[in-house]
Structure formats: C-alpha cells, structure tokens
GROMACS .gro file of C-alpha atoms in nm:
model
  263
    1UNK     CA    1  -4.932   0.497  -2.714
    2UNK     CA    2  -5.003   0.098  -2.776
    3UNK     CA    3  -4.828   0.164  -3.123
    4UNK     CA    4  -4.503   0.340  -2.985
    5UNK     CA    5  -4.459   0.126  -2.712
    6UNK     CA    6  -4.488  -0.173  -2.977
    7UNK     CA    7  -4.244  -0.001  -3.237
    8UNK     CA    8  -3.974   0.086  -2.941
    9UNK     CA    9  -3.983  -0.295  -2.852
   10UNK     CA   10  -3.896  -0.402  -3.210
   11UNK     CA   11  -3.652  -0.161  -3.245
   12UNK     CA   12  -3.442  -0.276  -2.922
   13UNK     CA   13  -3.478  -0.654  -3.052
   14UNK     CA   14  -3.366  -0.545  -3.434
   15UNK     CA   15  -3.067  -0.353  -3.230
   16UNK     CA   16  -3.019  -0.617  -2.942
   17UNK     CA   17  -2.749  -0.831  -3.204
   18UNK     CA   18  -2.606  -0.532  -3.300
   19UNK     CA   19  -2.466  -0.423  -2.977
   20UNK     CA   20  -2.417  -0.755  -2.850
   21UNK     CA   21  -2.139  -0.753  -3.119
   22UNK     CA   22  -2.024  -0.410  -3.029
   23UNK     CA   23  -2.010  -0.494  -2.680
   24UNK     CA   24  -1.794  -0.836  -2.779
   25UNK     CA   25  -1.542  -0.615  -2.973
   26UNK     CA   26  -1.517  -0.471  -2.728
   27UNK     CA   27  -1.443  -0.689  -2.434
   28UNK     CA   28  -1.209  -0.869  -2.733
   29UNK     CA   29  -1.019  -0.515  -2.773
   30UNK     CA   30  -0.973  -0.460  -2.389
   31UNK     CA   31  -0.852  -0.853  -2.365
   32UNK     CA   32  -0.603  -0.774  -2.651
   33UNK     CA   33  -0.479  -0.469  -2.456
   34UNK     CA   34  -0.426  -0.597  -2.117
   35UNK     CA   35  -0.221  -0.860  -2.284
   36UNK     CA   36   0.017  -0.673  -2.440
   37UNK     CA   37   0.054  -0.445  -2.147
   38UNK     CA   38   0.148  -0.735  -1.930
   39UNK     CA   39   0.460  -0.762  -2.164
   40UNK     CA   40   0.435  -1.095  -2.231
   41UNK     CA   41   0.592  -1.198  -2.588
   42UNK     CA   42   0.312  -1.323  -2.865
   43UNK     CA   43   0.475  -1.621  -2.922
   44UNK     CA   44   0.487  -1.750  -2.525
   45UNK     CA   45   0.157  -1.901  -2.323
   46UNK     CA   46   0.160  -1.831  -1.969
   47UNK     CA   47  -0.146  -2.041  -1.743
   48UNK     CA   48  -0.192  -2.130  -1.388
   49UNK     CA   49  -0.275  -2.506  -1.363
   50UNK     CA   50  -0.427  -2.595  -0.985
   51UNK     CA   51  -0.352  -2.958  -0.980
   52UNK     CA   52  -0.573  -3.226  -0.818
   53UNK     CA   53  -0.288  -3.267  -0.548
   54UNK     CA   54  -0.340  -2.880  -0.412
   55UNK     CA   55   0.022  -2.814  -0.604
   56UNK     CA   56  -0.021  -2.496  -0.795
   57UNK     CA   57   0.175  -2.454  -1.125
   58UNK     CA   58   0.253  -2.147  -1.305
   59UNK     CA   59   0.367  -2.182  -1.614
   60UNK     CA   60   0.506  -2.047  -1.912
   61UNK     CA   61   0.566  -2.251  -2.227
   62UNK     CA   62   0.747  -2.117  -2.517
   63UNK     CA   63   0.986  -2.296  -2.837
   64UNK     CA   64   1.349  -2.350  -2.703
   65UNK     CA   65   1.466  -2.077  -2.988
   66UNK     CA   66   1.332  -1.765  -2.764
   67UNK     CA   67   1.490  -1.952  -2.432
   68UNK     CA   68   1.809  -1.764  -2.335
   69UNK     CA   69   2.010  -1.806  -1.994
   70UNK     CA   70   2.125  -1.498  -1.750
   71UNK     CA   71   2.307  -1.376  -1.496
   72UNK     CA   72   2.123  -1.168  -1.334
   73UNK     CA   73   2.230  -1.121  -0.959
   74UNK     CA   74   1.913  -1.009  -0.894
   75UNK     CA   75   1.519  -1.122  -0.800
   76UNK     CA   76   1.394  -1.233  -1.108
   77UNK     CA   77   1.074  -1.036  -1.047
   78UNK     CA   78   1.302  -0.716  -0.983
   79UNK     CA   79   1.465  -0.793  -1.278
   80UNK     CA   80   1.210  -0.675  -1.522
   81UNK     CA   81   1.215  -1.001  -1.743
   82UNK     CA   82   0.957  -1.232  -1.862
   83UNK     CA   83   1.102  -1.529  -1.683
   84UNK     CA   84   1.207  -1.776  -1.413
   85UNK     CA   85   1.455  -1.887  -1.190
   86UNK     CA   86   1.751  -2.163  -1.295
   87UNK     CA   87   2.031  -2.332  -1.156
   88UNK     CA   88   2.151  -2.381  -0.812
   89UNK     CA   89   2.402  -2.148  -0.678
   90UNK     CA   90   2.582  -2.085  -0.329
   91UNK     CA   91   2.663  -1.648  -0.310
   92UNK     CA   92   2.752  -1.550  -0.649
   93UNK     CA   93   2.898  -1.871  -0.790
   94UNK     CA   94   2.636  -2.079  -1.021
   95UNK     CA   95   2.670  -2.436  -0.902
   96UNK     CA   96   2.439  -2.579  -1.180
   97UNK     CA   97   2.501  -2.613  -1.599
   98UNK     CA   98   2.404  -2.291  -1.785
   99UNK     CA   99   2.567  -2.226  -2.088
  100UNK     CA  100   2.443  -2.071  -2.421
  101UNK     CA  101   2.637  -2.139  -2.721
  102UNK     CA  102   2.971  -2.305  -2.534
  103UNK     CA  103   2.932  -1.962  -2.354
  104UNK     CA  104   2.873  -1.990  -1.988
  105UNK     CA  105   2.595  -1.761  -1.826
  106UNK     CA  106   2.867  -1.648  -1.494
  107UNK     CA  107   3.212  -1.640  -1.620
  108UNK     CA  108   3.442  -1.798  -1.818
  109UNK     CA  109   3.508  -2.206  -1.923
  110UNK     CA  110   3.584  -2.443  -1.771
  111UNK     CA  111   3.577  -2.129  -1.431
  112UNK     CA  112   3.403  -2.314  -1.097
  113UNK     CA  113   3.077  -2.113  -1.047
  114UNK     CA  114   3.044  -2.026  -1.409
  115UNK     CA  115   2.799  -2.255  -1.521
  116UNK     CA  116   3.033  -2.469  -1.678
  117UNK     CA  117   2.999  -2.777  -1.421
  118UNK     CA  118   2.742  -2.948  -1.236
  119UNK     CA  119   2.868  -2.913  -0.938
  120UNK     CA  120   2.947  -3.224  -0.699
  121UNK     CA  121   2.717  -3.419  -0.907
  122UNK     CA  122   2.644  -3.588  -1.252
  123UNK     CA  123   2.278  -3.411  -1.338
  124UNK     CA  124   2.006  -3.419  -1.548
  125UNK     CA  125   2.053  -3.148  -1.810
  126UNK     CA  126   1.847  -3.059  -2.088
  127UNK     CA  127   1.998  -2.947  -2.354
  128UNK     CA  128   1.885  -2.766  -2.691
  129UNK     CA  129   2.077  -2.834  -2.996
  130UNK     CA  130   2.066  -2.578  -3.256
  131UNK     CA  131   2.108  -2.833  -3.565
  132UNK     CA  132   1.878  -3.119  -3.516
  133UNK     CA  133   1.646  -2.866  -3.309
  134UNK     CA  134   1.598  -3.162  -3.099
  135UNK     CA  135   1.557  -3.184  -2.672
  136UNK     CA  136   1.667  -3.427  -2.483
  137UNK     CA  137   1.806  -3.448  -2.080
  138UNK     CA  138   2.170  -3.595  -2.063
  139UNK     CA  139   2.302  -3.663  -1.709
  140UNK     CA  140   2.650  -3.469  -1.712
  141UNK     CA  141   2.919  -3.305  -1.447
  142UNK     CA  142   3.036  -3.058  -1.664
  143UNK     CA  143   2.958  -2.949  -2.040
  144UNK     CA  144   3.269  -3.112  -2.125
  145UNK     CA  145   3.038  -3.443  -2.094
  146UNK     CA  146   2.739  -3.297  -2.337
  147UNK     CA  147   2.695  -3.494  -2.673
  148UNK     CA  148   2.594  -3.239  -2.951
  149UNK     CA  149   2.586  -3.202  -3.302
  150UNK     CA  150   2.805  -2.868  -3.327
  151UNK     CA  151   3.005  -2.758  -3.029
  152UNK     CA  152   2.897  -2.392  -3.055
  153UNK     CA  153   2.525  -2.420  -3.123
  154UNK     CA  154   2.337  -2.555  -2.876
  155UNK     CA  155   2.207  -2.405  -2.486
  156UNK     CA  156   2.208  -2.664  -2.173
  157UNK     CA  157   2.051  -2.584  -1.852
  158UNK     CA  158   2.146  -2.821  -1.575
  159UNK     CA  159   1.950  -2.969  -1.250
  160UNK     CA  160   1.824  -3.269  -1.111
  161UNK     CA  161   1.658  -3.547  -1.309
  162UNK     CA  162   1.295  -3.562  -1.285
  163UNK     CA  163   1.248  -3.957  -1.466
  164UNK     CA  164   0.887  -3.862  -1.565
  165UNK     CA  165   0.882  -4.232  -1.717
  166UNK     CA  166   0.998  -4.436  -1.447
  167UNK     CA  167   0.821  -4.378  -1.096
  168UNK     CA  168   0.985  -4.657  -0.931
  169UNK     CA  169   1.306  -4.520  -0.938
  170UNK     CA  170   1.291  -4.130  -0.990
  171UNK     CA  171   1.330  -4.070  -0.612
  172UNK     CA  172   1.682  -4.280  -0.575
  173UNK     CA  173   1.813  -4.119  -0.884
  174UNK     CA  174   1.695  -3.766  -0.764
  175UNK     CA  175   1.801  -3.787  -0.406
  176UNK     CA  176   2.072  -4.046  -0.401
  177UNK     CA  177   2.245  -4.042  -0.688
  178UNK     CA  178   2.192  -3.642  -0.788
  179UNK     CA  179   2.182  -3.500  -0.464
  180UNK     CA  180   1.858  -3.307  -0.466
  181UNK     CA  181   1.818  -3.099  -0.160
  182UNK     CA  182   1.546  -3.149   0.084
  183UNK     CA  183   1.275  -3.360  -0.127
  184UNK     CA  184   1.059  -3.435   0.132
  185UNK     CA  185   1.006  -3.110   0.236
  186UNK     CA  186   0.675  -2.849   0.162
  187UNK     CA  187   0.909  -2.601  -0.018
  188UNK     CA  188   0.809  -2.405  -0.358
  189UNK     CA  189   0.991  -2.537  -0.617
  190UNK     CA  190   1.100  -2.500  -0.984
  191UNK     CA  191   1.129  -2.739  -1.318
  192UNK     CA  192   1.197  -2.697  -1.690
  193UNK     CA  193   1.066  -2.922  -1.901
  194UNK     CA  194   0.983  -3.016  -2.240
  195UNK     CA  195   0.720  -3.220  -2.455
  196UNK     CA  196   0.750  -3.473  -2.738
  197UNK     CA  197   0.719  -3.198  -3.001
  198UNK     CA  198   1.020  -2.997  -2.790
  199UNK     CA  199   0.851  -2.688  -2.680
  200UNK     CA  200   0.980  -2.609  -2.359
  201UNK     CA  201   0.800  -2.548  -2.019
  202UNK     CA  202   0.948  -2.352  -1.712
  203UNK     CA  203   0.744  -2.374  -1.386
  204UNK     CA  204   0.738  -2.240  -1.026
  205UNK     CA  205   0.468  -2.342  -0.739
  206UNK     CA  206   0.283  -2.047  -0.527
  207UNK     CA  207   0.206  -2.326  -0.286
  208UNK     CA  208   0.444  -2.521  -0.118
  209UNK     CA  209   0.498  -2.928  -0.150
  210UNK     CA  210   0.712  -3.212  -0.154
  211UNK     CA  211   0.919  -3.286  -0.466
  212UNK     CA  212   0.712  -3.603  -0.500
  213UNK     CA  213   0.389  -3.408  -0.489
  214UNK     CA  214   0.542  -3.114  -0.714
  215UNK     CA  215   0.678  -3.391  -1.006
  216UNK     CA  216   0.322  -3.586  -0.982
  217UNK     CA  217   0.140  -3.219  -1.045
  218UNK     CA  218   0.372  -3.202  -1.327
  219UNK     CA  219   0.353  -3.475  -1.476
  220UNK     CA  220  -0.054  -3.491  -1.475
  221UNK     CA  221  -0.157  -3.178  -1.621
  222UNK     CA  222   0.160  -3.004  -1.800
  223UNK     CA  223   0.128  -3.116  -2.155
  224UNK     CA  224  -0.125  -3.355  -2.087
  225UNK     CA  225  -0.012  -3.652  -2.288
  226UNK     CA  226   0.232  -3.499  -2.447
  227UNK     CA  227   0.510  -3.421  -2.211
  228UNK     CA  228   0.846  -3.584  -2.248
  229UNK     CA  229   1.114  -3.507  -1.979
  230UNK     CA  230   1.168  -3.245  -1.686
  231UNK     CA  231   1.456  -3.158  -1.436
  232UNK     CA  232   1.413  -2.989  -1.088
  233UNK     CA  233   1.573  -2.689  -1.069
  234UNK     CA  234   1.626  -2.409  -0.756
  235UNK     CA  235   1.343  -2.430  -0.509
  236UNK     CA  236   1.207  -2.274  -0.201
  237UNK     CA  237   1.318  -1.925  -0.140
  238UNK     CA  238   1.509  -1.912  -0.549
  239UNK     CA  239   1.148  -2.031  -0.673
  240UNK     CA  240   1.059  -1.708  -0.911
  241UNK     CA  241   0.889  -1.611  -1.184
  242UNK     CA  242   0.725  -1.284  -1.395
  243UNK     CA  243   0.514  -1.379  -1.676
  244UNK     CA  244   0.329  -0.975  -1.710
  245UNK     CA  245   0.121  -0.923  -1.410
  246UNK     CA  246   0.218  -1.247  -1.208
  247UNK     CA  247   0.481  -1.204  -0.992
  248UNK     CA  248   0.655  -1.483  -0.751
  249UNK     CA  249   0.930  -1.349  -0.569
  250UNK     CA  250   0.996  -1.661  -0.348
  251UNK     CA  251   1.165  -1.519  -0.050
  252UNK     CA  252   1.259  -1.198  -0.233
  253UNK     CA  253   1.628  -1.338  -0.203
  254UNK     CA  254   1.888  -1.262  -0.508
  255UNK     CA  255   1.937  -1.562  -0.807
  256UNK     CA  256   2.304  -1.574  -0.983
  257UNK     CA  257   2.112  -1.720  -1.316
  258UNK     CA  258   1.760  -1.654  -1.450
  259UNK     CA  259   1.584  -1.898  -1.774
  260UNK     CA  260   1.429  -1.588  -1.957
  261UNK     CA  261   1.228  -1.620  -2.238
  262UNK     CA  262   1.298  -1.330  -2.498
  263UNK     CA  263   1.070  -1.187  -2.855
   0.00000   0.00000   0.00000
C-alpha cells in the first residue's frame, strides 16, 4: 500500500511540468482569442495608464500609416470602429483641421465646416507627411497654411497646442492665443500625440480633470521618455473611444469626425 502510495506520488511530480505547460498553452490560447475577438488590429497597442495625478488615460498607439480621419455623425462607440474622437465641431459642421490626402473628412475645400480650416483660430496641427514619413505639429488656420513635401500625400488633424516642452508658457498659448475651451474645468478630455520615432498616440480620460492635470498625465507616462508633441482635441461630452471591449461614450452625444485607426 506503502509502495503505491510512493509510486502515485512520483508519478504526479514526473507529470506536474507536463501539465503546467498544458495548462500555460492554454491560458496563452484563450489570451490569443479574446484578443482577436475584441477586434483590435495586430499592429495597434491599446493600455490603460492610471497616472500618479488620479487622470486616467486610455490609449491606443498605432504608426501614422493605419491613422485615417472620418465623418461619422455618429458616437464613436456606436460606430463600430476601433477609434476615437477628433476635431471640434458645432451641429454638423467640423470646426477643426481634418483632411486626408488634400481631401477634407466633411465636405469639400476650402467649404466652412469641412475640415478645411481651423476655425477662428491659428492651431496646433499635426500633420503626417507621406514622403519624409515624418510628424511634426504646425500652428495653422486653414490647410492652405500647412508646409508639406507633396500637396496630395500627407493627413493633418487639427486642435489646440499642447507645448509638451515648454511648461511656462503652454497655458497662454492654449487658452489665449488658441482659444481652448474651458481649461480649468474637471471635464474628460482628448489628445493625439506622437513620439520621437513618430508613432502616433490617441487618448481619452474615464475620469474627469483639468487640462493642466490631463497634459501633466500625458506627458509623464505616455511614451515615457520618448514622447515628442501632442494637441488637445474635443473634450467632455465628444471624449470617445472603442479599442475591442473598452467603450467610452462620453455623454453618448453624436461627433461630426472620428481619428480611426484601420488594418
């Protein structure tokens, strides 16, 4: 009895690595699965970064090549694409840059509410260019003002600087000078931004904070080291997102224009 007892024992330890790797397969296989059936394209990273300020970020990071710009005039979480929010609007006219290719995302060029202009302002814009396959922001009122290397291969997404390198003058610029609404407000808000190799990073807040408090979270943890520029874009109730199972539907209020990120 002694014996079997002794022989089952050596038989679970011989078998103990065995299923210890069957059982990691496993949990590897069901991982794999759950990710694809959240929808989310291979090549983008989606995380959740809680910052030391309380500011919540969600995130999704992906190269500026799978970035594309739409009108949508719908909730971006109703709208069944891996995505965020963009530009500002007022009803259905887009108020902010948005323009793919010299194409703009609402209309025609050089149309108000098309996406053509900046609206009111001079903004911070970042814009892709196809050639050089370089980033950069460029403060402009209307694409017409955009420096790049071919006029019909580039995308530009317009909204308020963010001046992640100077802190003593961000706010002026932001508020003052670019007319960003309500900084000082708790409000969820939105950004783009990209680092210094150019991958770009769209982000909305589930908690609600100051733009002060929401550029600081931003500039702390996203790309740590490595982050180069950001712009504000539509906050509060237009703050939206769907990266798979995530969903942030702001207020649950329409968007003209949505920054999705596509295979």
């Amino acid at each position: 009895m002694k014996r079997e007892a002794n022989e089952r024992l050596a038989f679970i330890r011989r078998s103990t690595p065995f299923y210890m790797c069957v059982f990691i397969l496993i949990l590897e296989f069901v991982s794999i699965w759950i990710i694809r059936n959240d929808n989310i394209p291979s090549n983008v990273q989606y995380s959740q970064i809680n910052a030391d300020n309380g500011v919540i970020l969600h995130v999704l990071q992906a190269e500026p090549s799978r970035i594309s710009f739409n009108s949508v005039n719908d909730n971006v979480v109703q709208s069944g694409r891996i995505g965020i929010n963009g530009g500002f609007f007022w009803e259905d006219q887009l108020l902010s840059i948005a323009v793919m290719d010299r194409i703009p995302t609402n209309g025609g060029s050089k149309e108000y509410g098309s996406g053509w202009f900046n609206v009111k302002y001079a903004r911070g814009t970042i814009v892709y260019d196809r050639v050089t396959r370089m980033v950069d922001v460029q403060r402009a009122a209307s694409v017409d003002d955009l420096h790049m290397t071919h006029t019909t291969k580039f995308w530009a997404q317009g909204g308020v600087s963010m001046n992640l390198k100077d802190d003593s003058n961000w706010y002026n610029v932001a508020v003052t000078e670019e007319g960003l609404p309500f900084p000082d407000d708790k409000r969820l808000r939105s950004a783009m931004a990209y680092d210094n190799s150019g991958e770009i990073y769209l982000i909305v807040t589930s908690t609600r904070c100051t733009a002060e408090q929401f550029r600081t979270a931003i500039k702390i943890n996203v790309a740590k080291g490595n982050l180069n520029e950001a712009i504000f874009l539509d906050g509060d109730g237009s703050s939206q997102l769907l990266a798979g199972k995530v969903k942030l539907k702001g207020d649950s209020r329409k968007v003209v224009q949505m920054i999705q990120v596509i295979e």
